JSON list of C-alpha atoms and ligand atoms in Angstrom, two decimals:
[
{"chain": "A", "resi": 1, "resn": "MET", "atom": "CA", "xyz": [-131.58, -29.85, 104.38]},
{"chain": "A", "resi": 2, "resn": "ASN", "atom": "CA", "xyz": [-129.74, -31.21, 101.96]},
{"chain": "A", "resi": 3, "resn": "SER", "atom": "CA", "xyz": [-131.15, -30.08, 97.92]},
{"chain": "A", "resi": 4, "resn": "LEU", "atom": "CA", "xyz": [-133.33, -27.54, 96.93]},
{"chain": "A", "resi": 5, "resn": "GLU", "atom": "CA", "xyz": [-136.25, -30.12, 97.05]},
{"chain": "A", "resi": 6, "resn": "GLU", "atom": "CA", "xyz": [-135.47, -30.61, 101.10]},
{"chain": "A", "resi": 7, "resn": "ILE", "atom": "CA", "xyz": [-135.49, -27.12, 101.67]},
{"chain": "A", "resi": 8, "resn": "ALA", "atom": "CA", "xyz": [-138.82, -26.40, 99.26]},
{"chain": "A", "resi": 9, "resn": "GLN", "atom": "CA", "xyz": [-140.26, -29.25, 101.26]},
{"chain": "A", "resi": 10, "resn": "ALA", "atom": "CA", "xyz": [-139.21, -27.01, 105.02]},
{"chain": "A", "resi": 11, "resn": "VAL", "atom": "CA", "xyz": [-140.29, -23.77, 103.43]},
{"chain": "A", "resi": 12, "resn": "LEU", "atom": "CA", "xyz": [-143.96, -25.41, 103.36]},
{"chain": "A", "resi": 13, "resn": "SER", "atom": "CA", "xyz": [-144.30, -26.40, 106.57]},
{"chain": "A", "resi": 14, "resn": "CYS", "atom": "CA", "xyz": [-142.41, -23.67, 108.08]},
{"chain": "A", "resi": 15, "resn": "THR", "atom": "CA", "xyz": [-143.74, -22.61, 111.58]},
{"chain": "A", "resi": 16, "resn": "ALA", "atom": "CA", "xyz": [-141.18, -20.43, 112.60]},
{"chain": "A", "resi": 17, "resn": "CYS", "atom": "CA", "xyz": [-142.09, -17.07, 112.26]},
{"chain": "A", "resi": 18, "resn": "PRO", "atom": "CA", "xyz": [-145.36, -15.02, 112.68]},
{"chain": "A", "resi": 19, "resn": "LEU", "atom": "CA", "xyz": [-146.42, -14.52, 108.08]},
{"chain": "A", "resi": 20, "resn": "HIS", "atom": "CA", "xyz": [-147.34, -18.29, 108.15]},
{"chain": "A", "resi": 21, "resn": "GLN", "atom": "CA", "xyz": [-150.72, -17.25, 109.99]},
{"chain": "A", "resi": 22, "resn": "GLY", "atom": "CA", "xyz": [-151.59, -15.33, 107.20]},
{"chain": "A", "resi": 23, "resn": "ARG", "atom": "CA", "xyz": [-150.39, -17.27, 104.15]},
{"chain": "A", "resi": 24, "resn": "THR", "atom": "CA", "xyz": [-151.86, -19.08, 101.23]},
{"chain": "A", "resi": 25, "resn": "ARG", "atom": "CA", "xyz": [-149.07, -20.88, 99.59]},
{"chain": "A", "resi": 26, "resn": "ALA", "atom": "CA", "xyz": [-145.26, -20.46, 100.69]},
{"chain": "A", "resi": 27, "resn": "VAL", "atom": "CA", "xyz": [-143.03, -20.07, 97.98]},
{"chain": "A", "resi": 28, "resn": "PRO", "atom": "CA", "xyz": [-139.81, -20.98, 98.44]},
{"chain": "A", "resi": 29, "resn": "GLY", "atom": "CA", "xyz": [-138.14, -20.45, 95.29]},
{"chain": "A", "resi": 30, "resn": "GLU", "atom": "CA", "xyz": [-137.27, -21.82, 91.92]},
{"chain": "A", "resi": 31, "resn": "GLY", "atom": "CA", "xyz": [-134.95, -22.00, 89.00]},
{"chain": "A", "resi": 32, "resn": "PRO", "atom": "CA", "xyz": [-131.84, -24.75, 88.06]},
{"chain": "A", "resi": 33, "resn": "ALA", "atom": "CA", "xyz": [-129.81, -26.44, 90.98]},
{"chain": "A", "resi": 34, "resn": "ASN", "atom": "CA", "xyz": [-126.85, -25.04, 89.11]},
{"chain": "A", "resi": 35, "resn": "ALA", "atom": "CA", "xyz": [-127.88, -21.63, 87.79]},
{"chain": "A", "resi": 36, "resn": "GLU", "atom": "CA", "xyz": [-125.08, -19.36, 87.46]},
{"chain": "A", "resi": 37, "resn": "LEU", "atom": "CA", "xyz": [-127.01, -16.73, 88.30]},
{"chain": "A", "resi": 38, "resn": "MET", "atom": "CA", "xyz": [-129.18, -15.94, 90.82]},
{"chain": "A", "resi": 39, "resn": "PHE", "atom": "CA", "xyz": [-131.96, -13.42, 92.23]},
{"chain": "A", "resi": 40, "resn": "ILE", "atom": "CA", "xyz": [-133.11, -12.77, 95.51]},
{"chain": "A", "resi": 41, "resn": "GLY", "atom": "CA", "xyz": [-136.30, -10.19, 95.60]},
{"chain": "A", "resi": 42, "resn": "GLU", "atom": "CA", "xyz": [-137.98, -9.45, 98.87]},
{"chain": "A", "resi": 43, "resn": "GLY", "atom": "CA", "xyz": [-140.99, -11.80, 99.41]},
{"chain": "A", "resi": 44, "resn": "PRO", "atom": "CA", "xyz": [-143.95, -12.64, 97.97]},
{"chain": "A", "resi": 45, "resn": "GLY", "atom": "CA", "xyz": [-146.53, -10.65, 96.72]},
{"chain": "A", "resi": 46, "resn": "PHE", "atom": "CA", "xyz": [-150.28, -11.26, 96.04]},
{"chain": "A", "resi": 47, "resn": "GLN", "atom": "CA", "xyz": [-150.14, -13.45, 93.36]},
{"chain": "A", "resi": 48, "resn": "GLU", "atom": "CA", "xyz": [-147.04, -14.87, 94.57]},
{"chain": "A", "resi": 49, "resn": "ASP", "atom": "CA", "xyz": [-148.81, -15.81, 97.52]},
{"chain": "A", "resi": 50, "resn": "ARG", "atom": "CA", "xyz": [-152.07, -17.39, 95.52]},
{"chain": "A", "resi": 51, "resn": "GLN", "atom": "CA", "xyz": [-149.83, -19.59, 92.99]},
{"chain": "A", "resi": 52, "resn": "GLY", "atom": "CA", "xyz": [-146.44, -19.96, 95.03]},
{"chain": "A", "resi": 53, "resn": "ARG", "atom": "CA", "xyz": [-143.94, -19.01, 92.69]},
{"chain": "A", "resi": 54, "resn": "PRO", "atom": "CA", "xyz": [-141.80, -15.85, 93.07]},
{"chain": "A", "resi": 55, "resn": "PHE", "atom": "CA", "xyz": [-141.78, -12.78, 91.08]},
{"chain": "A", "resi": 56, "resn": "VAL", "atom": "CA", "xyz": [-145.54, -14.22, 88.41]},
{"chain": "A", "resi": 57, "resn": "GLY", "atom": "CA", "xyz": [-147.23, -10.61, 89.00]},
{"chain": "A", "resi": 58, "resn": "PRO", "atom": "CA", "xyz": [-146.58, -7.26, 87.61]},
{"chain": "A", "resi": 59, "resn": "ALA", "atom": "CA", "xyz": [-143.10, -7.20, 89.27]},
{"chain": "A", "resi": 60, "resn": "GLY", "atom": "CA", "xyz": [-142.24, -10.58, 87.50]},
{"chain": "A", "resi": 61, "resn": "GLN", "atom": "CA", "xyz": [-143.66, -9.91, 84.39]},
{"chain": "A", "resi": 62, "resn": "PHE", "atom": "CA", "xyz": [-140.83, -6.80, 84.46]},
{"chain": "A", "resi": 63, "resn": "LEU", "atom": "CA", "xyz": [-138.64, -8.98, 85.96]},
{"chain": "A", "resi": 64, "resn": "GLU", "atom": "CA", "xyz": [-138.97, -11.20, 82.61]},
{"chain": "A", "resi": 65, "resn": "GLY", "atom": "CA", "xyz": [-138.72, -8.28, 79.88]},
{"chain": "A", "resi": 66, "resn": "LEU", "atom": "CA", "xyz": [-136.22, -7.04, 81.30]},
{"chain": "A", "resi": 67, "resn": "LEU", "atom": "CA", "xyz": [-134.57, -11.04, 82.01]},
{"chain": "A", "resi": 68, "resn": "SER", "atom": "CA", "xyz": [-135.14, -10.92, 78.02]},
{"chain": "A", "resi": 69, "resn": "SER", "atom": "CA", "xyz": [-133.49, -7.18, 77.00]},
{"chain": "A", "resi": 70, "resn": "ILE", "atom": "CA", "xyz": [-129.99, -9.64, 78.47]},
{"chain": "A", "resi": 71, "resn": "GLY", "atom": "CA", "xyz": [-131.08, -12.04, 76.00]},
{"chain": "A", "resi": 72, "resn": "MET", "atom": "CA", "xyz": [-131.98, -14.25, 78.88]},
{"chain": "A", "resi": 73, "resn": "THR", "atom": "CA", "xyz": [-135.26, -16.27, 80.25]},
{"chain": "A", "resi": 74, "resn": "ARG", "atom": "CA", "xyz": [-136.21, -17.15, 83.61]},
{"chain": "A", "resi": 75, "resn": "ASP", "atom": "CA", "xyz": [-135.77, -21.20, 83.71]},
{"chain": "A", "resi": 76, "resn": "GLN", "atom": "CA", "xyz": [-132.68, -20.34, 83.23]},
{"chain": "A", "resi": 77, "resn": "VAL", "atom": "CA", "xyz": [-132.05, -18.45, 86.14]},
{"chain": "A", "resi": 78, "resn": "PHE", "atom": "CA", "xyz": [-132.73, -18.91, 90.25]},
{"chain": "A", "resi": 79, "resn": "ILE", "atom": "CA", "xyz": [-135.01, -16.53, 91.77]},
{"chain": "A", "resi": 80, "resn": "ALA", "atom": "CA", "xyz": [-135.41, -16.67, 95.37]},
{"chain": "A", "resi": 81, "resn": "ASN", "atom": "CA", "xyz": [-136.52, -13.86, 98.37]},
{"chain": "A", "resi": 82, "resn": "MET", "atom": "CA", "xyz": [-135.36, -12.80, 101.67]},
{"chain": "A", "resi": 83, "resn": "VAL", "atom": "CA", "xyz": [-138.89, -14.33, 103.25]},
{"chain": "A", "resi": 84, "resn": "LYS", "atom": "CA", "xyz": [-140.94, -17.05, 101.69]},
{"chain": "A", "resi": 85, "resn": "CYS", "atom": "CA", "xyz": [-143.97, -16.26, 103.20]},
{"chain": "A", "resi": 86, "resn": "ARG", "atom": "CA", "xyz": [-146.57, -12.88, 102.03]},
{"chain": "A", "resi": 87, "resn": "PRO", "atom": "CA", "xyz": [-146.21, -9.99, 104.89]},
{"chain": "A", "resi": 88, "resn": "PRO", "atom": "CA", "xyz": [-149.49, -8.81, 105.48]},
{"chain": "A", "resi": 89, "resn": "ASN", "atom": "CA", "xyz": [-150.92, -5.71, 102.72]},
{"chain": "A", "resi": 90, "resn": "ASN", "atom": "CA", "xyz": [-146.90, -6.09, 101.31]},
{"chain": "A", "resi": 91, "resn": "ARG", "atom": "CA", "xyz": [-145.16, -4.90, 104.01]},
{"chain": "A", "resi": 92, "resn": "GLU", "atom": "CA", "xyz": [-141.99, -4.57, 104.38]},
{"chain": "A", "resi": 93, "resn": "PRO", "atom": "CA", "xyz": [-140.58, -7.80, 105.90]},
{"chain": "A", "resi": 94, "resn": "LEU", "atom": "CA", "xyz": [-139.16, -7.09, 109.26]},
{"chain": "A", "resi": 95, "resn": "PRO", "atom": "CA", "xyz": [-136.11, -7.90, 110.13]},
{"chain": "A", "resi": 96, "resn": "ALA", "atom": "CA", "xyz": [-137.05, -10.57, 112.41]},
{"chain": "A", "resi": 97, "resn": "GLU", "atom": "CA", "xyz": [-138.89, -12.09, 110.01]},
{"chain": "A", "resi": 98, "resn": "VAL", "atom": "CA", "xyz": [-136.05, -11.93, 107.72]},
{"chain": "A", "resi": 99, "resn": "ALA", "atom": "CA", "xyz": [-133.95, -13.52, 110.38]},
{"chain": "A", "resi": 100, "resn": "GLU", "atom": "CA", "xyz": [-136.28, -16.48, 111.15]},
{"chain": "A", "resi": 101, "resn": "CYS", "atom": "CA", "xyz": [-136.06, -16.86, 107.19]},
{"chain": "A", "resi": 102, "resn": "SER", "atom": "CA", "xyz": [-132.85, -16.48, 106.99]},
{"chain": "A", "resi": 103, "resn": "ARG", "atom": "CA", "xyz": [-132.28, -20.61, 107.11]},
{"chain": "A", "resi": 104, "resn": "TYR", "atom": "CA", "xyz": [-133.71, -21.54, 103.92]},
{"chain": "A", "resi": 105, "resn": "LEU", "atom": "CA", "xyz": [-131.98, -18.59, 101.71]},
{"chain": "A", "resi": 106, "resn": "GLU", "atom": "CA", "xyz": [-128.67, -19.64, 103.00]},
{"chain": "A", "resi": 107, "resn": "ARG", "atom": "CA", "xyz": [-128.75, -23.29, 102.25]},
{"chain": "A", "resi": 108, "resn": "GLN", "atom": "CA", "xyz": [-130.34, -22.06, 99.37]},
{"chain": "A", "resi": 109, "resn": "ILE", "atom": "CA", "xyz": [-127.19, -19.95, 98.38]},
{"chain": "A", "resi": 110, "resn": "GLN", "atom": "CA", "xyz": [-124.61, -22.81, 99.54]},
{"chain": "A", "resi": 111, "resn": "LEU", "atom": "CA", "xyz": [-126.53, -25.62, 97.49]},
{"chain": "A", "resi": 112, "resn": "VAL", "atom": "CA", "xyz": [-126.78, -23.22, 94.38]},
{"chain": "A", "resi": 113, "resn": "ASN", "atom": "CA", "xyz": [-123.86, -22.00, 94.90]},
{"chain": "A", "resi": 114, "resn": "PRO", "atom": "CA", "xyz": [-124.48, -19.13, 91.85]},
{"chain": "A", "resi": 115, "resn": "ARG", "atom": "CA", "xyz": [-121.92, -17.42, 90.37]},
{"chain": "A", "resi": 116, "resn": "LEU", "atom": "CA", "xyz": [-123.51, -13.97, 90.59]},
{"chain": "A", "resi": 117, "resn": "ILE", "atom": "CA", "xyz": [-126.08, -13.14, 93.07]},
{"chain": "A", "resi": 118, "resn": "ILE", "atom": "CA", "xyz": [-128.48, -9.85, 92.19]},
{"chain": "A", "resi": 119, "resn": "THR", "atom": "CA", "xyz": [-130.08, -8.64, 94.43]},
{"chain": "A", "resi": 120, "resn": "LEU", "atom": "CA", "xyz": [-133.46, -6.59, 94.37]},
{"chain": "A", "resi": 121, "resn": "GLY", "atom": "CA", "xyz": [-134.08, -3.90, 96.31]},
{"chain": "A", "resi": 122, "resn": "ARG", "atom": "CA", "xyz": [-133.22, -3.01, 99.82]},
{"chain": "A", "resi": 123, "resn": "ILE", "atom": "CA", "xyz": [-133.71, -5.58, 101.76]},
{"chain": "A", "resi": 124, "resn": "SER", "atom": "CA", "xyz": [-132.30, -7.63, 100.19]},
{"chain": "A", "resi": 125, "resn": "LEU", "atom": "CA", "xyz": [-129.30, -5.43, 99.57]},
{"chain": "A", "resi": 126, "resn": "ALA", "atom": "CA", "xyz": [-128.65, -4.99, 103.56]},
{"chain": "A", "resi": 127, "resn": "ARG", "atom": "CA", "xyz": [-128.33, -8.99, 103.13]},
{"chain": "A", "resi": 128, "resn": "PHE", "atom": "CA", "xyz": [-125.26, -8.21, 101.93]},
{"chain": "A", "resi": 129, "resn": "PHE", "atom": "CA", "xyz": [-124.48, -4.84, 102.28]},
{"chain": "A", "resi": 130, "resn": "PRO", "atom": "CA", "xyz": [-126.07, -3.65, 105.36]},
{"chain": "A", "resi": 131, "resn": "GLY", "atom": "CA", "xyz": [-126.77, -0.20, 105.84]},
{"chain": "A", "resi": 132, "resn": "GLU", "atom": "CA", "xyz": [-125.00, 0.74, 102.24]},
{"chain": "A", "resi": 133, "resn": "SER", "atom": "CA", "xyz": [-127.84, 2.99, 99.78]},
{"chain": "A", "resi": 134, "resn": "ILE", "atom": "CA", "xyz": [-128.45, 0.92, 96.98]},
{"chain": "A", "resi": 135, "resn": "SER", "atom": "CA", "xyz": [-128.78, 4.38, 94.96]},
{"chain": "A", "resi": 136, "resn": "ARG", "atom": "CA", "xyz": [-125.06, 4.80, 95.48]},
{"chain": "A", "resi": 137, "resn": "VAL", "atom": "CA", "xyz": [-124.47, 1.05, 94.67]},
{"chain": "A", "resi": 138, "resn": "ARG", "atom": "CA", "xyz": [-126.47, -0.03, 92.20]},
{"chain": "A", "resi": 139, "resn": "GLY", "atom": "CA", "xyz": [-125.69, -1.50, 89.04]},
{"chain": "A", "resi": 140, "resn": "LYS", "atom": "CA", "xyz": [-121.93, -1.85, 90.18]},
{"chain": "A", "resi": 141, "resn": "LEU", "atom": "CA", "xyz": [-120.35, -5.47, 90.78]},
{"chain": "A", "resi": 142, "resn": "ARG", "atom": "CA", "xyz": [-119.23, -6.27, 94.61]},
{"chain": "A", "resi": 143, "resn": "GLU", "atom": "CA", "xyz": [-117.74, -8.76, 96.28]},
{"chain": "A", "resi": 144, "resn": "LYS", "atom": "CA", "xyz": [-118.49, -9.40, 99.72]},
{"chain": "A", "resi": 145, "resn": "ASP", "atom": "CA", "xyz": [-117.34, -13.23, 101.83]},
{"chain": "A", "resi": 146, "resn": "GLY", "atom": "CA", "xyz": [-116.68, -14.82, 98.46]},
{"chain": "A", "resi": 147, "resn": "ARG", "atom": "CA", "xyz": [-119.41, -13.87, 96.12]},
{"chain": "A", "resi": 148, "resn": "ASP", "atom": "CA", "xyz": [-119.99, -11.84, 93.94]},
{"chain": "A", "resi": 149, "resn": "VAL", "atom": "CA", "xyz": [-122.42, -9.55, 94.03]},
{"chain": "A", "resi": 150, "resn": "TYR", "atom": "CA", "xyz": [-124.47, -6.94, 91.64]},
{"chain": "A", "resi": 151, "resn": "PRO", "atom": "CA", "xyz": [-127.42, -4.65, 93.32]},
{"chain": "A", "resi": 152, "resn": "VAL", "atom": "CA", "xyz": [-130.14, -3.58, 91.36]},
{"chain": "A", "resi": 153, "resn": "MET", "atom": "CA", "xyz": [-132.91, -1.99, 92.35]},
{"chain": "A", "resi": 154, "resn": "HIS", "atom": "CA", "xyz": [-136.76, -3.73, 92.86]},
{"chain": "A", "resi": 155, "resn": "PRO", "atom": "CA", "xyz": [-137.97, -4.40, 89.77]},
{"chain": "A", "resi": 156, "resn": "ALA", "atom": "CA", "xyz": [-141.82, -3.71, 91.67]},
{"chain": "A", "resi": 157, "resn": "ALA", "atom": "CA", "xyz": [-140.23, 0.32, 92.71]},
{"chain": "A", "resi": 158, "resn": "ALA", "atom": "CA", "xyz": [-139.23, 0.66, 89.25]},
{"chain": "A", "resi": 159, "resn": "LEU", "atom": "CA", "xyz": [-142.77, -0.39, 87.31]},
{"chain": "A", "resi": 160, "resn": "HIS", "atom": "CA", "xyz": [-143.92, 3.01, 87.51]},
{"chain": "A", "resi": 161, "resn": "ARG", "atom": "CA", "xyz": [-141.54, 5.61, 87.63]},
{"chain": "A", "resi": 162, "resn": "GLN", "atom": "CA", "xyz": [-139.60, 6.77, 84.21]},
{"chain": "A", "resi": 163, "resn": "GLU", "atom": "CA", "xyz": [-136.47, 7.68, 85.78]},
{"chain": "A", "resi": 164, "resn": "LEU", "atom": "CA", "xyz": [-136.08, 4.39, 87.42]},
{"chain": "A", "resi": 165, "resn": "ARG", "atom": "CA", "xyz": [-137.47, 2.26, 84.34]},
{"chain": "A", "resi": 166, "resn": "SER", "atom": "CA", "xyz": [-134.17, 3.70, 82.71]},
{"chain": "A", "resi": 167, "resn": "ALA", "atom": "CA", "xyz": [-131.81, 2.88, 85.43]},
{"chain": "A", "resi": 168, "resn": "ILE", "atom": "CA", "xyz": [-133.13, -0.89, 85.89]},
{"chain": "A", "resi": 169, "resn": "ILE", "atom": "CA", "xyz": [-132.99, -0.94, 82.29]},
{"chain": "A", "resi": 170, "resn": "GLN", "atom": "CA", "xyz": [-129.55, 0.23, 82.01]},
{"chain": "A", "resi": 171, "resn": "ASP", "atom": "CA", "xyz": [-128.31, -1.95, 84.76]},
{"chain": "A", "resi": 172, "resn": "PHE", "atom": "CA", "xyz": [-129.60, -5.43, 83.59]},
{"chain": "A", "resi": 173, "resn": "GLN", "atom": "CA", "xyz": [-127.54, -4.48, 80.66]},
{"chain": "A", "resi": 174, "resn": "GLY", "atom": "CA", "xyz": [-124.70, -4.52, 82.69]},
{"chain": "A", "resi": 175, "resn": "ILE", "atom": "CA", "xyz": [-125.13, -7.93, 83.71]},
{"chain": "A", "resi": 176, "resn": "PRO", "atom": "CA", "xyz": [-123.95, -10.00, 81.53]},
{"chain": "A", "resi": 177, "resn": "ALA", "atom": "CA", "xyz": [-120.48, -8.43, 82.00]},
{"chain": "A", "resi": 178, "resn": "ALA", "atom": "CA", "xyz": [-120.88, -8.55, 85.44]},
{"chain": "A", "resi": 179, "resn": "LEU", "atom": "CA", "xyz": [-121.21, -12.51, 84.74]},
{"chain": "A", "resi": 180, "resn": "GLU", "atom": "CA", "xyz": [-118.23, -13.17, 82.42]},
{"chain": "A", "resi": 181, "resn": "GLN", "atom": "CA", "xyz": [-115.79, -10.78, 85.54]},
{"chain": "A", "resi": 182, "resn": "ALA", "atom": "CA", "xyz": [-117.09, -13.37, 88.23]},
{"chain": "A", "resi": 183, "resn": "ARG", "atom": "CA", "xyz": [-116.44, -16.30, 86.00]},
{"chain": "A", "resi": 184, "resn": "GLN", "atom": "CA", "xyz": [-113.19, -14.95, 85.71]},
{"chain": "A", "resi": 185, "resn": "ARG", "atom": "CA", "xyz": [-112.33, -13.96, 88.94]},
{"chain": "A", "resi": 186, "resn": "SER", "atom": "CA", "xyz": [-114.01, -17.94, 90.22]},
{"chain": "A", "resi": 187, "resn": "PRO", "atom": "CA", "xyz": [-113.06, -19.99, 87.06]},
{"chain": "A", "resi": 188, "resn": "ALA", "atom": "CA", "xyz": [-114.72, -23.47, 87.09]},
{"chain": "A", "resi": 189, "resn": "PRO", "atom": "CA", "xyz": [-113.25, -26.30, 88.80]},
{"chain": "A", "resi": 190, "resn": "GLN", "atom": "CA", "xyz": [-110.55, -27.33, 86.34]},
{"chain": "A", "resi": 191, "resn": "VAL", "atom": "CA", "xyz": [-111.36, -30.70, 85.01]},
{"chain": "A", "resi": 192, "resn": "ALA", "atom": "CA", "xyz": [-108.74, -33.98, 85.17]},
{"chain": "A", "resi": 193, "resn": "PRO", "atom": "CA", "xyz": [-107.25, -33.96, 81.72]},
{"chain": "A", "resi": 194, "resn": "PRO", "atom": "CA", "xyz": [-108.12, -37.77, 80.15]},
{"chain": "A", "resi": 195, "resn": "PRO", "atom": "CA", "xyz": [-105.45, -40.32, 80.19]},
{"chain": "A", "resi": 196, "resn": "VAL", "atom": "CA", "xyz": [-103.26, -40.34, 77.38]},
{"chain": "A", "resi": 197, "resn": "PRO", "atom": "CA", "xyz": [-104.15, -44.46, 75.83]},
{"chain": "A", "resi": 198, "resn": "GLU", "atom": "CA", "xyz": [-101.24, -46.69, 76.15]},
{"chain": "A", "resi": 199, "resn": "ASP", "atom": "CA", "xyz": [-99.87, -46.66, 72.08]},
{"chain": "A", "resi": 200, "resn": "GLU", "atom": "CA", "xyz": [-99.44, -42.73, 72.74]},
{"chain": "A", "resi": 201, "resn": "LYS", "atom": "CA", "xyz": [-97.41, -42.88, 75.83]},
{"chain": "A", "resi": 202, "resn": "PRO", "atom": "CA", "xyz": [-93.98, -42.00, 75.55]},
{"chain": "A", "resi": 203, "resn": "PRO", "atom": "CA", "xyz": [-91.81, -45.05, 75.27]},
{"chain": "A", "resi": 204, "resn": "GLU", "atom": "CA", "xyz": [-89.95, -45.77, 78.73]},
{"chain": "A", "resi": 205, "resn": "GLN", "atom": "CA", "xyz": [-86.52, -45.20, 78.74]},
{"chain": "A", "resi": 206, "resn": "LEU", "atom": "CA", "xyz": [-84.24, -48.19, 79.15]},
{"chain": "A", "resi": 207, "resn": "SER", "atom": "CA", "xyz": [-82.18, -48.66, 82.11]},
{"chain": "A", "resi": 208, "resn": "LEU", "atom": "CA", "xyz": [-78.59, -50.30, 80.90]},
{"chain": "A", "resi": 209, "resn": "PHE", "atom": "CA", "xyz": [-78.45, -51.36, 84.55]},
{"chain": "B", "resi": 301, "resn": "LIG", "atom": "N1", "xyz": [-141.88, -8.89, 95.01]},
{"chain": "B", "resi": 301, "resn": "LIG", "atom": "C1", "xyz": [-141.03, -9.33, 95.51]},
{"chain": "B", "resi": 301, "resn": "LIG", "atom": "O1", "xyz": [-140.05, -9.26, 95.91]},
{"chain": "B", "resi": 301, "resn": "LIG", "atom": "N2", "xyz": [-140.82, -10.85, 95.69]},
{"chain": "B", "resi": 301, "resn": "LIG", "atom": "C2", "xyz": [-141.59, -11.78, 94.40]},
{"chain": "B", "resi": 301, "resn": "LIG", "atom": "O2", "xyz": [-141.93, -13.49, 94.71]},
{"chain": "B", "resi": 301, "resn": "LIG", "atom": "C3", "xyz": [-142.70, -11.12, 93.69]},
{"chain": "B", "resi": 301, "resn": "LIG", "atom": "C4", "xyz": [-142.29, -9.60, 94.26]}
]
């Protein structure tokens, strides 16, 4: 899979785990190939399964509001999920399903190569920090295998509980600073300086011998 398009095509015809049997549409994920921010959720819900796009239901509306609170829109970021097909009745994906589906997410991470990964909820947190508790690490920039990761709660969990809602709003406020820190940690590759035009070159030293 050498492009995001190839990954999406592979996801759409994937039958690697039993989740494909219950899907209406697989949800590969979407966003610019050069996005600086990648959000990783859990898996498609009812609306996502119908539309084939990530975060388009109530959790998605909340996510868009959170993005707008930091001056961003969803088309500026890459949005992916741990599993690309909806688990039955929105149950959590099983470890075996996550493992089978990881080939797609891992390749998406490699190709997009985001500056900062935002994990949404426990399941995607576990991809980077297995066994870590979300309440301990949320809203803090951490590094894992050379990648900058900023865990937040899942917007669906925070949607209807006021105290969690304030927490996730607060965590999103920290994203611009985390992104800036991530940029400084791994600066963009230096572009070679343009060649000096001939007539601006210093005169060559004349040799007397
Ligand atoms: N919840 C997720 O984790 N992912 C989606 O795409 C939608 C809801």
